[in-house]
Coordinates of C-alpha atoms in Angstrom, one line a residue:
X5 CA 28.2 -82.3 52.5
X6 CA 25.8 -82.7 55.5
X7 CA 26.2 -81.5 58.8
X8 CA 22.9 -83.5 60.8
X9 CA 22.5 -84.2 64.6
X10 CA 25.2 -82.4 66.7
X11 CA 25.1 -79.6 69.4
X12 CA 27.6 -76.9 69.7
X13 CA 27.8 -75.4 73.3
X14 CA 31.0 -72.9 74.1
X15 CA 32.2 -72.5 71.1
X16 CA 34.3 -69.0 70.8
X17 CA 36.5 -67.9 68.0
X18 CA 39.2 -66.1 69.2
X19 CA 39.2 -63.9 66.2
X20 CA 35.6 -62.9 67.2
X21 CA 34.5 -63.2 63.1
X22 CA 33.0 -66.4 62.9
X23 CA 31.0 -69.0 65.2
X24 CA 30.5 -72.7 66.1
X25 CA 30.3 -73.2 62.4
X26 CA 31.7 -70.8 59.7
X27 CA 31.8 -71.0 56.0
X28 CA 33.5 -68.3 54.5
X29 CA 35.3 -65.2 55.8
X30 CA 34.5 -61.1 54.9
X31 CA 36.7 -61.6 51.9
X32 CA 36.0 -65.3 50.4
X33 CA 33.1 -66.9 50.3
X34 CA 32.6 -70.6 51.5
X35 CA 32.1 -74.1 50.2
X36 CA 28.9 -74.9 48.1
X37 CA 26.4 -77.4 48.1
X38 CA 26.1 -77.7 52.3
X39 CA 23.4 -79.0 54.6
X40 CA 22.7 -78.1 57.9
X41 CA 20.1 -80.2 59.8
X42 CA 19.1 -81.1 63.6
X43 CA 21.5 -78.6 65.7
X44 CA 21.3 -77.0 68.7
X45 CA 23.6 -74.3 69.5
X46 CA 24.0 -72.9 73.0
X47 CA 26.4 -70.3 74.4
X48 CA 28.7 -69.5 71.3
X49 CA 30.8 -66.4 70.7
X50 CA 30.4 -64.4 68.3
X51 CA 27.7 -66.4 66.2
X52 CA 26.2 -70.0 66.1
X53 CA 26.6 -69.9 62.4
X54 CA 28.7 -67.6 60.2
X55 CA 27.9 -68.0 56.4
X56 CA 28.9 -66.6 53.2
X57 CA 28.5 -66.6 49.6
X58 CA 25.6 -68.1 46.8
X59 CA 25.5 -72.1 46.2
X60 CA 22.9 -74.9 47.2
X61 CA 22.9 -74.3 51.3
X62 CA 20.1 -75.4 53.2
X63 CA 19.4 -75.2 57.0
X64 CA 17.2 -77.5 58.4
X65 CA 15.6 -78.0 62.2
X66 CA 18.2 -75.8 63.9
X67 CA 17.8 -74.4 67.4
X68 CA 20.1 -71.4 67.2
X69 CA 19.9 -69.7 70.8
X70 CA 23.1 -67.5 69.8
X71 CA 23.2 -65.0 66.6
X72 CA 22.9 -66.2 63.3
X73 CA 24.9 -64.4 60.2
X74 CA 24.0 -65.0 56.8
X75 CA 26.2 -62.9 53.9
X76 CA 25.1 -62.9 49.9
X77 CA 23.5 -66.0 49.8
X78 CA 19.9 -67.5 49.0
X79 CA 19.8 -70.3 51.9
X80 CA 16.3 -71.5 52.9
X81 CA 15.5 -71.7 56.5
X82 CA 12.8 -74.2 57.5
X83 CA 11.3 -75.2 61.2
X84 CA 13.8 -73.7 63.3
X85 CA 14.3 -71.8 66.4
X86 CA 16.5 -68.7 65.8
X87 CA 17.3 -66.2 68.7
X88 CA 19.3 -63.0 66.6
X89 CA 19.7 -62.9 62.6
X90 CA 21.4 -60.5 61.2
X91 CA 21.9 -60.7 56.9
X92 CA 23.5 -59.2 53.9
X93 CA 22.5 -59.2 50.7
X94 CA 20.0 -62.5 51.6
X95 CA 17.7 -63.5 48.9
X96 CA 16.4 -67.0 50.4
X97 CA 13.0 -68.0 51.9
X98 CA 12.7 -68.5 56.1
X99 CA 9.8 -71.1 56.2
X100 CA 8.3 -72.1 59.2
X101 CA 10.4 -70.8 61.8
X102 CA 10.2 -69.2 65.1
X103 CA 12.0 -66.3 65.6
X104 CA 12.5 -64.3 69.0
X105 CA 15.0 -61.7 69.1
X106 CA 17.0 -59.2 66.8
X107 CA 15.9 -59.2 63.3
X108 CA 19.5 -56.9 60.9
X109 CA 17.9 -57.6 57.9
X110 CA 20.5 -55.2 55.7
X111 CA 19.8 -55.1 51.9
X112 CA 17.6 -58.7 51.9
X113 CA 15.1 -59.5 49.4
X114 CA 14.2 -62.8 50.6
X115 CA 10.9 -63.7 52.1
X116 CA 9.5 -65.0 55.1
X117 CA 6.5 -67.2 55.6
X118 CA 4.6 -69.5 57.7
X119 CA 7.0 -67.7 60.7
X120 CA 6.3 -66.4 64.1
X121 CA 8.0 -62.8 64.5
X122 CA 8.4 -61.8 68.1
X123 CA 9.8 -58.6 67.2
X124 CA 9.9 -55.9 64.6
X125 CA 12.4 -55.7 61.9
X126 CA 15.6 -53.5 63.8
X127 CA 16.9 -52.8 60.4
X128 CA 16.3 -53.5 56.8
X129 CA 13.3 -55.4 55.6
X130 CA 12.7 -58.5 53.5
X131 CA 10.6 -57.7 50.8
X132 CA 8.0 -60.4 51.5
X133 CA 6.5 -61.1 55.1
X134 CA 3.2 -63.3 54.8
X135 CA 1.3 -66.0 56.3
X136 CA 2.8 -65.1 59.8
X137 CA 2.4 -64.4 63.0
X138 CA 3.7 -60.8 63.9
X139 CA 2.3 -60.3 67.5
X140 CA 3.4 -56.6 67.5
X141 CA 1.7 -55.7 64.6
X142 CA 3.1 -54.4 61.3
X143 CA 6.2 -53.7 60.8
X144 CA 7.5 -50.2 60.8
X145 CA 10.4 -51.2 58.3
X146 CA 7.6 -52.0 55.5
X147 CA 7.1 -48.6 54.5
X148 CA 10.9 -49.3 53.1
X149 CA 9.9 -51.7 50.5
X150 CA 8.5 -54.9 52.4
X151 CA 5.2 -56.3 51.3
X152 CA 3.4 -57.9 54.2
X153 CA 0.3 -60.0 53.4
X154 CA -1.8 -62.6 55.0
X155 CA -0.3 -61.9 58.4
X156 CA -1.9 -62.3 61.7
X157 CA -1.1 -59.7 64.6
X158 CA -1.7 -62.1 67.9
X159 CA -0.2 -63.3 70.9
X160 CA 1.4 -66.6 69.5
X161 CA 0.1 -68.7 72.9
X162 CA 3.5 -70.2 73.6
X163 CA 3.3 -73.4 76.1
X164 CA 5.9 -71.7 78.6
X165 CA 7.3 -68.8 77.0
X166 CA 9.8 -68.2 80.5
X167 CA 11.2 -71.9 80.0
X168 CA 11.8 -71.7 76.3
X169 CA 8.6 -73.9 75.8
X170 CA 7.8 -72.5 71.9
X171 CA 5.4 -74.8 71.2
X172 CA 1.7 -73.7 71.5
X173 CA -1.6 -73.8 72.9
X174 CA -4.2 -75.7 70.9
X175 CA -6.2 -72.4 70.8
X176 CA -3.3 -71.0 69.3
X177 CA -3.8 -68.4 66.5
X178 CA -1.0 -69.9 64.9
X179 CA -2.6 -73.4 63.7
X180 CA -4.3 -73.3 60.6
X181 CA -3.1 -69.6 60.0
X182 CA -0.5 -70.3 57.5
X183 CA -1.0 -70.6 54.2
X184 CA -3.4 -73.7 52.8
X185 CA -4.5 -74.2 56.4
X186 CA -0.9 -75.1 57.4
X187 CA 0.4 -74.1 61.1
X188 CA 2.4 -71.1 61.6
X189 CA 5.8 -71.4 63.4
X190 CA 8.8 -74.0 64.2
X191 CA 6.6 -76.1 66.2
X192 CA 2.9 -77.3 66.6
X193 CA 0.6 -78.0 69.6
X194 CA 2.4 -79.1 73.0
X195 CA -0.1 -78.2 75.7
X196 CA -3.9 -78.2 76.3
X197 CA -6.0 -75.5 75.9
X198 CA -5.7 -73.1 78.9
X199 CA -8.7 -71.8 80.2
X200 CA -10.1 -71.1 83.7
X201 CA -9.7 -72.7 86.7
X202 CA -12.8 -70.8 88.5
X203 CA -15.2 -71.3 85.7
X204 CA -17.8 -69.4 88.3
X205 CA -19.6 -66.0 88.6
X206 CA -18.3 -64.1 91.3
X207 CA -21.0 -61.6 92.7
X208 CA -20.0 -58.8 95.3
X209 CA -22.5 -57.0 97.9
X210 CA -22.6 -53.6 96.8
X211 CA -23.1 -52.1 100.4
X212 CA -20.4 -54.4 102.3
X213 CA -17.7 -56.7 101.6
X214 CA -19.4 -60.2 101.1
X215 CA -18.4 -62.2 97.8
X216 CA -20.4 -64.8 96.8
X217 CA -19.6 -67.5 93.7
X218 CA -22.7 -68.9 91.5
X219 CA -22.0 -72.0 89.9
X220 CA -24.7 -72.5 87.1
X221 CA -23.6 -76.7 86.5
X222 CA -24.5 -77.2 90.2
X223 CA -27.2 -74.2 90.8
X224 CA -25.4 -73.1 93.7
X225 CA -24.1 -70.3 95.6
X226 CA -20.7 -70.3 97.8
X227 CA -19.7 -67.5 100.6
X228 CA -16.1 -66.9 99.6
X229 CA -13.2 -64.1 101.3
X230 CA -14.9 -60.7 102.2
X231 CA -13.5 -57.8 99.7
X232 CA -12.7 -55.4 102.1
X233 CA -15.0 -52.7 100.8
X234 CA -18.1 -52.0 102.8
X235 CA -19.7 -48.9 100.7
X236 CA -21.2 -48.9 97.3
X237 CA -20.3 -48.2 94.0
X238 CA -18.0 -50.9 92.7
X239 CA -17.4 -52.3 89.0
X240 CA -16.4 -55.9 88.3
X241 CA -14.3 -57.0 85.2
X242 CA -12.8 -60.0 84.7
X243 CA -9.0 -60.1 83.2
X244 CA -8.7 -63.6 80.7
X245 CA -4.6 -63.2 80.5
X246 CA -4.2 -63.6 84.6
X247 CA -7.6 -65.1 85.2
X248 CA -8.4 -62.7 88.3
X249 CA -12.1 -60.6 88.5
X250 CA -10.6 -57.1 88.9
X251 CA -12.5 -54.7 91.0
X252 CA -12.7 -50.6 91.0
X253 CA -14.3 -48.6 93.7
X254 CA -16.3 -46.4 91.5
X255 CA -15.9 -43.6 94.8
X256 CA -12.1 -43.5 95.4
X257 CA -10.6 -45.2 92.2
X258 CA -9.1 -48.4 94.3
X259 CA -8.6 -50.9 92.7
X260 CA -8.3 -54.9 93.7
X261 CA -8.0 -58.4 92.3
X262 CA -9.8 -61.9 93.4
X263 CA -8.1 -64.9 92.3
X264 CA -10.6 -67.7 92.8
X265 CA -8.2 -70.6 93.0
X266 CA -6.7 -69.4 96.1
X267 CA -10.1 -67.5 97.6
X268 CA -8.1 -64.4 98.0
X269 CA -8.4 -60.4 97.5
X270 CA -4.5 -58.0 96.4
X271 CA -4.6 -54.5 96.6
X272 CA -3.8 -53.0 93.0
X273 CA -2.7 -49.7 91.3
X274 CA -5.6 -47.2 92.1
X275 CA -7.5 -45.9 89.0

């Protein structure tokens, strides 16, 4: 049986045990021989998917926003999106997926692989992790029995991380990271490279405010929006993830940024 190309949105079991799709209850275990493939599931209560028992399951390009429950089985997991996971007793392989939220990973001794962790594991461990992206480093949970291996330990470079854009950056970390020079994660490249708007030297007059930008392609220098900071003593830095030149006043400790795009100077946290 094949379950391919719906979406479930508001689906709530009254019972609160199962989700948009069950199969199988605590005390029975489901139907064998089931494929789930292309879903979406959006606001379900209390899981997107409930499933339980061993047979020839396989769940396929999912996008599960909800929680995710898998009991004593061995189902694989490719290129999907899952928000929570909890498990029992899971022995399968997650392949290629993206995974953001709440890892329960109670007795499992599948394996993951070619997958983007956001988080650590809460509880339990699988006892392989490798060829994946784990942007908060190793996992605490390994010294229980998980063998990690291959892994990276970087910022995935999501398109648009706020708008549930999980695609990446073409300077992602994730492309080619995974094993035989496959891409790690649910999805591949969706937006250009993201680099600097400025692309400029910024120079500022270490005994008064003036700011001055140097750009090498033209050989020219620009007057641009006085600092503020007429004395001496001041250390420049400039900050890749927010694309601003910081600046600290090496007598007082304040600190400011200069965004380039918009020719303007913010008061920061003093160091």
């Amino acid at each position: 049986m094949s379950i391919d190309g719906f979406t479930f949105r508001n689906c709530i079991d009254e019972q609160n045990t199962g989700g948009a799709i069950q199969n199988g209850i605590s005390n029975q275990e489901g139907y064998d021989k089931v494929k789930l493939k292309n879903l979406i599931f959006e606001n379900n209560s209390p899981h997107d998917i409930y499933w339980k028992g061993p047979g020839q399951y396989s769940i396929d390009n999912i996008i599960s926003r909800g929680k995710l429950r898998l009991e004593y089985n061995d189902i694989g997991i490719n290129n999907s999106l899952i928000n929570d996971l909890r498990t029992n007793y899971y022995t399968g392989q997650m392949y290629k997926c993206t995974i953001l939220g709440s890892l329960d990973l109670g007795n499992a001794t599948g394996s993951i692989k070619n997958s983007i962790l956001m988080n650590y594991i809460a509880n339990g461990y699988m006892e392989l992790i490798e060829y994946s992206c784990l942007p908060l480093g190793p996992n605490p949970s390994s010294i229980n029995g998980a063998f990690e291996r291959n892994n990276i330990y970087l910022d995935p470079l999501f398109c648009d991380f706020e708008n549930r854009d999980y695609s990446l950056y073409e300077n992602s970390p994730c492309l080619g990271a995974g094993q035989n020079g496959s891409n790690i994660g649910a999805y591949g490249v969706g937006c250009e490279t993201l680099e600097s708007i400025s692309d400029r030297i910024v120079m500022v007059h270490g005994n008064n405010d003036e700011t001055f930008s140097y750009d090498y392609n033209s050989d020219s220098w620009s007057t641009r929006s006085n600092s503020g900071v007429n004395d001496g003593g001041k250390v420049l830095a400039y900050d890749s993830e927010s694309d601003r030149i910081v600046m600290v006043h090496g007598n007082n400790g304040e600190t400011f940024s200069y965004d380039y795009n918009s020719d303007s100077w913010s008061t920061r946290s003093n160091s």
